[in-house]
Amino acid sequence: STQSTGSSGINAEYGGLSLVWSICSRSAAMERVKSKNLFNFPLKGIAEVPVRAEMDAQIKQIQSSGPPAEIGRKINELSLKDDDESRNQLLAMIRANNAGLSMMMKSVPPFQEAAKKISATEFKVPTSHDGDFEVLVEVYTPLTLVGKSDNPAYVFAHGGGCVSGSANDSKPFLDYIALSANVVVFNVDYRLAPEAKCPNNVKDFYEAVKYVCQNAEKLGINLRRSV
């Protein structure tokens, strides 16, 4: 479901595995910009049948009744309000909800099996664009690629509308992606708003991308085979 706060200009789209926030026009006289690519495009690709079926079943179950359904209703209610207390409550609930979704993903059997065949490491990238801060980057490498060079790579920014989520929340399905695609995944734990002001969270990710590019040989990856 989609709810809008009107004059506050915050539009929240709530789905089973995602919550995306977009900034709308604050002027009633202005026509809202609608991108043909952002939020309004059909998803492409192939969903693995066992994973999709398992996730769909769990999502349907948790959204149907009980505390999760009540949380969804409360999130929709708070998204219609335009005061600091409501926004803080909404943010806390969104973050707690995303943490719960992450726990749900960890229980999906194909993800659990993939984790057994992945080497998980990490490094930190020093930054100074918003004080001295080290951006954590988690690395998921299929065991078959450990110690090799010329590996393909995927640099990932987790979802959550820049206000919620963490790199580790995405680890279950990224383990699966790394294993299925036979790539090294770099998962960037950028800072979140409102604690970190935009564009500093974007710069966190940019600095991580630069580090990977500048240290490709040391990291054992081929930039021509990376995204």
mmCIF file of C-alpha atoms in Angstrom:
data_model
loop_
_atom_site.group_PDB
_atom_site.id
_atom_site.type_symbol
_atom_site.label_atom_id
_atom_site.label_comp_id
_atom_site.label_asym_id
_atom_site.label_seq_id
_atom_site.Cartn_x
_atom_site.Cartn_y
_atom_site.Cartn_z
ATOM 1 C CA SER A 1 0.000 0.000 0.000
ATOM 2 C CA THR A 2 1.096 3.584 -0.543
ATOM 3 C CA GLN A 3 0.427 6.458 1.828
ATOM 4 C CA SER A 4 1.308 10.134 1.415
ATOM 5 C CA THR A 5 1.859 12.802 4.063
ATOM 6 C CA GLY A 6 0.674 15.573 1.744
ATOM 7 C CA SER A 7 2.369 18.855 2.694
ATOM 8 C CA SER A 8 5.338 17.108 4.322
ATOM 9 C CA GLY A 9 6.310 15.801 0.932
ATOM 10 C CA ILE A 10 7.213 12.329 2.133
ATOM 11 C CA ASN A 11 5.804 9.392 0.226
ATOM 12 C CA ALA A 12 6.278 5.910 1.670
ATOM 13 C CA GLU A 13 5.781 2.764 -0.339
ATOM 14 C CA TYR A 14 5.543 -0.272 1.906
ATOM 15 C CA GLY A 15 6.046 -3.773 0.503
ATOM 16 C CA GLY A 16 6.887 -7.196 1.897
ATOM 17 C CA LEU A 17 10.643 -6.755 1.561
ATOM 18 C CA SER A 18 11.118 -3.073 0.871
ATOM 19 C CA LEU A 19 10.217 0.369 2.089
ATOM 20 C CA VAL A 20 11.211 3.113 -0.333
ATOM 21 C CA TRP A 21 10.942 6.753 0.456
ATOM 22 C CA SER A 22 10.860 9.427 -2.244
ATOM 23 C CA ILE A 23 10.793 13.190 -1.936
ATOM 24 C CA CYS A 24 7.833 14.890 -3.538
ATOM 25 C CA SER A 25 7.158 18.511 -4.399
ATOM 26 C CA ARG A 26 6.336 20.738 -1.438
ATOM 27 C CA SER A 27 4.312 23.130 -3.567
ATOM 28 C CA ALA A 28 0.705 22.254 -4.317
ATOM 29 C CA ALA A 29 0.942 24.408 -7.439
ATOM 30 C CA MET A 30 3.709 22.256 -8.915
ATOM 31 C CA GLU A 31 2.956 19.081 -10.794
ATOM 32 C CA ARG A 32 4.621 16.111 -9.160
ATOM 33 C CA VAL A 33 7.554 14.777 -11.116
ATOM 34 C CA LYS A 34 7.079 11.184 -12.186
ATOM 35 C CA SER A 35 10.141 9.388 -13.464
ATOM 36 C CA LYS A 36 9.606 6.631 -15.977
ATOM 37 C CA ASN A 37 12.543 4.788 -14.430
ATOM 38 C CA LEU A 38 12.390 5.503 -10.694
ATOM 39 C CA PHE A 39 9.651 3.598 -8.832
ATOM 40 C CA ASN A 40 7.613 3.175 -12.040
ATOM 41 C CA PHE A 41 9.338 0.454 -14.010
ATOM 42 C CA PRO A 42 8.582 -3.250 -14.332
ATOM 43 C CA LEU A 43 11.189 -5.414 -12.662
ATOM 44 C CA LYS A 44 13.145 -7.662 -14.966
ATOM 45 C CA GLY A 45 15.078 -10.843 -14.354
ATOM 46 C CA ILE A 46 14.361 -14.335 -13.173
ATOM 47 C CA ALA A 47 13.374 -15.223 -9.615
ATOM 48 C CA GLU A 48 14.603 -18.570 -8.346
ATOM 49 C CA VAL A 49 11.411 -20.586 -7.863
ATOM 50 C CA PRO A 50 12.286 -22.256 -4.507
ATOM 51 C CA VAL A 51 13.440 -18.967 -2.966
ATOM 52 C CA ARG A 52 10.533 -16.928 -4.311
ATOM 53 C CA ALA A 53 7.937 -19.479 -3.202
ATOM 54 C CA GLU A 54 9.403 -19.692 0.293
ATOM 55 C CA MET A 55 9.630 -15.918 0.671
ATOM 56 C CA ASP A 56 6.119 -15.293 -0.700
ATOM 57 C CA ALA A 57 4.658 -17.830 1.721
ATOM 58 C CA GLN A 58 6.392 -16.284 4.722
ATOM 59 C CA ILE A 59 5.495 -12.733 3.702
ATOM 60 C CA LYS A 60 1.822 -13.677 3.278
ATOM 61 C CA GLN A 61 1.810 -15.339 6.673
ATOM 62 C CA ILE A 62 3.356 -12.465 8.615
ATOM 63 C CA GLN A 63 1.218 -9.802 6.903
ATOM 64 C CA SER A 64 -2.093 -11.585 7.372
ATOM 65 C CA SER A 65 -2.629 -11.257 11.124
ATOM 66 C CA GLY A 66 -1.082 -10.774 14.533
ATOM 67 C CA PRO A 67 1.634 -8.284 15.532
ATOM 68 C CA PRO A 68 3.202 -7.920 12.030
ATOM 69 C CA ALA A 69 -0.130 -6.893 10.530
ATOM 70 C CA GLU A 70 -0.656 -4.411 13.371
ATOM 71 C CA ILE A 71 2.823 -2.971 12.753
ATOM 72 C CA GLY A 72 1.935 -2.439 9.099
ATOM 73 C CA ARG A 73 -1.243 -0.587 10.052
ATOM 74 C CA LYS A 74 0.656 1.563 12.565
ATOM 75 C CA ILE A 75 3.316 2.457 9.968
ATOM 76 C CA ASN A 76 0.585 3.579 7.553
ATOM 77 C CA GLU A 77 -1.069 5.627 10.302
ATOM 78 C CA LEU A 78 2.164 7.388 11.316
ATOM 79 C CA SER A 79 3.077 8.119 7.688
ATOM 80 C CA LEU A 80 0.011 10.390 7.479
ATOM 81 C CA LYS A 81 1.192 12.599 10.349
ATOM 82 C CA ASP A 82 3.541 15.566 10.110
ATOM 83 C CA ASP A 83 5.144 16.125 13.514
ATOM 84 C CA ASP A 84 8.543 15.243 14.973
ATOM 85 C CA GLU A 85 7.244 12.676 17.454
ATOM 86 C CA SER A 86 5.350 10.779 14.752
ATOM 87 C CA ARG A 87 8.325 10.883 12.395
ATOM 88 C CA ASN A 88 10.618 9.511 15.105
ATOM 89 C CA GLN A 89 8.147 6.740 15.908
ATOM 90 C CA LEU A 90 7.782 5.941 12.198
ATOM 91 C CA LEU A 91 11.539 5.762 11.726
ATOM 92 C CA ALA A 92 11.946 3.453 14.734
ATOM 93 C CA MET A 93 9.194 1.151 13.477
ATOM 94 C CA ILE A 94 10.608 1.056 9.947
ATOM 95 C CA ARG A 95 14.038 0.093 11.274
ATOM 96 C CA ALA A 96 12.601 -2.562 13.577
ATOM 97 C CA ASN A 97 10.480 -3.924 10.740
ATOM 98 C CA ASN A 98 13.478 -4.186 8.423
ATOM 99 C CA ALA A 99 15.433 -5.997 11.123
ATOM 100 C CA GLY A 100 12.568 -8.467 11.396
ATOM 101 C CA LEU A 101 12.540 -9.021 7.646
ATOM 102 C CA SER A 102 16.256 -9.726 7.799
ATOM 103 C CA MET A 103 15.679 -12.390 10.439
ATOM 104 C CA MET A 104 13.003 -13.895 8.217
ATOM 105 C CA MET A 105 15.416 -14.097 5.284
ATOM 106 C CA LYS A 106 17.950 -15.940 7.419
ATOM 107 C CA SER A 107 15.435 -18.750 7.845
ATOM 108 C CA VAL A 108 15.038 -19.424 4.099
ATOM 109 C CA PRO A 109 16.696 -22.811 3.405
ATOM 110 C CA PRO A 110 18.392 -21.878 0.079
ATOM 111 C CA PHE A 111 19.962 -18.845 1.783
ATOM 112 C CA GLN A 112 21.124 -20.957 4.703
ATOM 113 C CA GLU A 113 22.740 -23.456 2.354
ATOM 114 C CA ALA A 114 24.468 -20.685 0.401
ATOM 115 C CA ALA A 115 25.979 -19.230 3.589
ATOM 116 C CA LYS A 116 27.831 -22.499 4.193
ATOM 117 C CA LYS A 117 29.694 -22.081 0.889
ATOM 118 C CA ILE A 118 30.684 -18.433 1.361
ATOM 119 C CA SER A 119 33.759 -16.874 2.981
ATOM 120 C CA ALA A 120 32.674 -13.683 4.792
ATOM 121 C CA THR A 121 35.311 -11.022 5.460
ATOM 122 C CA GLU A 122 35.307 -7.250 5.804
ATOM 123 C CA PHE A 123 37.394 -4.109 5.541
ATOM 124 C CA LYS A 124 36.917 -0.420 6.353
ATOM 125 C CA VAL A 125 37.329 2.595 4.092
ATOM 126 C CA PRO A 126 38.477 5.818 5.817
ATOM 127 C CA THR A 127 36.498 8.936 4.839
ATOM 128 C CA SER A 128 36.570 12.606 5.829
ATOM 129 C CA HIS A 129 33.623 14.218 3.989
ATOM 130 C CA ASP A 130 31.524 14.169 7.191
ATOM 131 C CA GLY A 131 34.075 13.980 9.960
ATOM 132 C CA ASP A 132 36.513 11.111 10.278
ATOM 133 C CA PHE A 133 34.554 7.943 9.630
ATOM 134 C CA GLU A 134 35.391 4.444 8.427
ATOM 135 C CA VAL A 135 32.807 2.893 6.120
ATOM 136 C CA LEU A 136 32.401 -0.826 6.737
ATOM 137 C CA VAL A 137 32.365 -3.045 3.644
ATOM 138 C CA GLU A 138 31.377 -6.686 4.066
ATOM 139 C CA VAL A 139 32.787 -9.105 1.474
ATOM 140 C CA TYR A 140 31.139 -12.378 0.487
ATOM 141 C CA THR A 141 33.324 -14.680 -1.586
ATOM 142 C CA PRO A 142 32.305 -18.127 -2.849
ATOM 143 C CA LEU A 143 34.740 -20.671 -1.451
ATOM 144 C CA THR A 144 35.600 -21.677 -5.032
ATOM 145 C CA LEU A 145 36.949 -18.147 -5.670
ATOM 146 C CA VAL A 146 38.965 -17.660 -2.470
ATOM 147 C CA GLY A 147 42.627 -16.990 -3.253
ATOM 148 C CA LYS A 148 42.009 -16.461 -6.955
ATOM 149 C CA SER A 149 42.492 -13.307 -9.021
ATOM 150 C CA ASP A 150 40.516 -11.939 -11.961
ATOM 151 C CA ASN A 151 37.232 -12.577 -10.151
ATOM 152 C CA PRO A 152 34.014 -10.797 -11.176
ATOM 153 C CA ALA A 153 32.608 -8.476 -8.511
ATOM 154 C CA TYR A 154 29.370 -6.819 -7.483
ATOM 155 C CA VAL A 155 29.375 -3.673 -5.287
ATOM 156 C CA PHE A 156 26.045 -3.475 -3.474
ATOM 157 C CA ALA A 157 24.122 -0.724 -1.635
ATOM 158 C CA HIS A 158 21.403 -2.127 0.632
ATOM 159 C CA GLY A 159 17.830 -0.896 0.475
ATOM 160 C CA GLY A 160 15.854 0.992 3.097
ATOM 161 C CA GLY A 161 15.460 4.427 1.544
ATOM 162 C CA CYS A 162 18.717 5.627 3.164
ATOM 163 C CA VAL A 163 16.928 5.699 6.548
ATOM 164 C CA SER A 164 16.952 2.042 7.574
ATOM 165 C CA GLY A 165 18.636 -1.292 7.045
ATOM 166 C CA SER A 166 22.264 -2.313 7.231
ATOM 167 C CA ALA A 167 24.736 -4.200 5.099
ATOM 168 C CA ASN A 168 24.419 -7.295 7.262
ATOM 169 C CA ASP A 169 20.628 -7.307 6.859
ATOM 170 C CA SER A 170 21.179 -8.129 3.176
ATOM 171 C CA LYS A 171 23.749 -10.861 3.750
ATOM 172 C CA PRO A 172 21.398 -13.863 3.404
ATOM 173 C CA PHE A 173 20.295 -13.154 -0.153
ATOM 174 C CA LEU A 174 23.693 -11.725 -1.142
ATOM 175 C CA ASP A 175 25.311 -15.006 -0.083
ATOM 176 C CA TYR A 176 22.892 -16.669 -2.475
ATOM 177 C CA ILE A 177 23.679 -14.191 -5.266
ATOM 178 C CA ALA A 178 27.428 -14.554 -4.771
ATOM 179 C CA LEU A 179 27.179 -18.319 -4.946
ATOM 180 C CA SER A 180 24.686 -18.487 -7.826
ATOM 181 C CA ALA A 181 26.468 -15.910 -9.998
ATOM 182 C CA ASN A 182 29.965 -16.951 -8.874
ATOM 183 C CA VAL A 183 30.957 -13.376 -8.021
ATOM 184 C CA VAL A 184 32.605 -11.567 -5.097
ATOM 185 C CA VAL A 185 30.067 -9.269 -3.424
ATOM 186 C CA PHE A 186 31.142 -6.040 -1.697
ATOM 187 C CA ASN A 187 28.296 -4.935 0.583
ATOM 188 C CA VAL A 188 28.625 -1.297 1.720
ATOM 189 C CA ASP A 189 27.330 -0.284 5.166
ATOM 190 C CA TYR A 190 26.795 3.418 4.447
ATOM 191 C CA ARG A 191 25.501 5.765 7.149
ATOM 192 C CA LEU A 192 21.780 6.447 7.463
ATOM 193 C CA ALA A 193 19.599 9.550 7.588
ATOM 194 C CA PRO A 194 18.596 11.497 9.558
ATOM 195 C CA GLU A 195 21.752 10.927 11.635
ATOM 196 C CA ALA A 196 23.850 11.397 8.481
ATOM 197 C CA LYS A 197 22.686 14.170 6.186
ATOM 198 C CA CYS A 198 22.414 13.639 2.444
ATOM 199 C CA PRO A 199 24.610 13.485 0.389
ATOM 200 C CA ASN A 200 27.057 12.119 2.977
ATOM 201 C CA ASN A 201 25.513 8.646 2.880
ATOM 202 C CA VAL A 202 25.862 8.669 -0.912
ATOM 203 C CA LYS A 203 29.474 9.782 -0.522
ATOM 204 C CA ASP A 204 30.073 6.872 1.869
ATOM 205 C CA PHE A 205 29.075 4.491 -0.903
ATOM 206 C CA TYR A 206 31.066 6.426 -3.506
ATOM 207 C CA GLU A 207 34.224 6.223 -1.386
ATOM 208 C CA ALA A 208 33.735 2.480 -1.030
ATOM 209 C CA VAL A 209 33.344 2.090 -4.800
ATOM 210 C CA LYS A 210 36.509 4.131 -5.349
ATOM 211 C CA TYR A 211 38.417 1.968 -2.887
ATOM 212 C CA VAL A 212 37.363 -1.222 -4.640
ATOM 213 C CA CYS A 213 38.364 0.203 -8.021
ATOM 214 C CA GLN A 214 41.720 1.478 -6.782
ATOM 215 C CA ASN A 215 42.550 -1.782 -5.019
ATOM 216 C CA ALA A 216 41.148 -4.245 -7.532
ATOM 217 C CA GLU A 217 44.367 -6.221 -7.879
ATOM 218 C CA LYS A 218 44.794 -6.583 -4.113
ATOM 219 C CA LEU A 219 41.149 -7.620 -3.790
ATOM 220 C CA GLY A 220 41.525 -10.170 -6.568
ATOM 221 C CA ILE A 221 38.884 -8.742 -8.885
ATOM 222 C CA ASN A 222 38.685 -7.761 -12.537
ATOM 223 C CA LEU A 223 36.973 -4.396 -12.996
ATOM 224 C CA ARG A 224 35.968 -5.305 -16.541
ATOM 225 C CA ARG A 225 33.870 -8.087 -15.057
ATOM 226 C CA SER A 226 32.378 -6.045 -12.241
ATOM 227 C CA VAL A 227 29.278 -3.962 -11.581
#
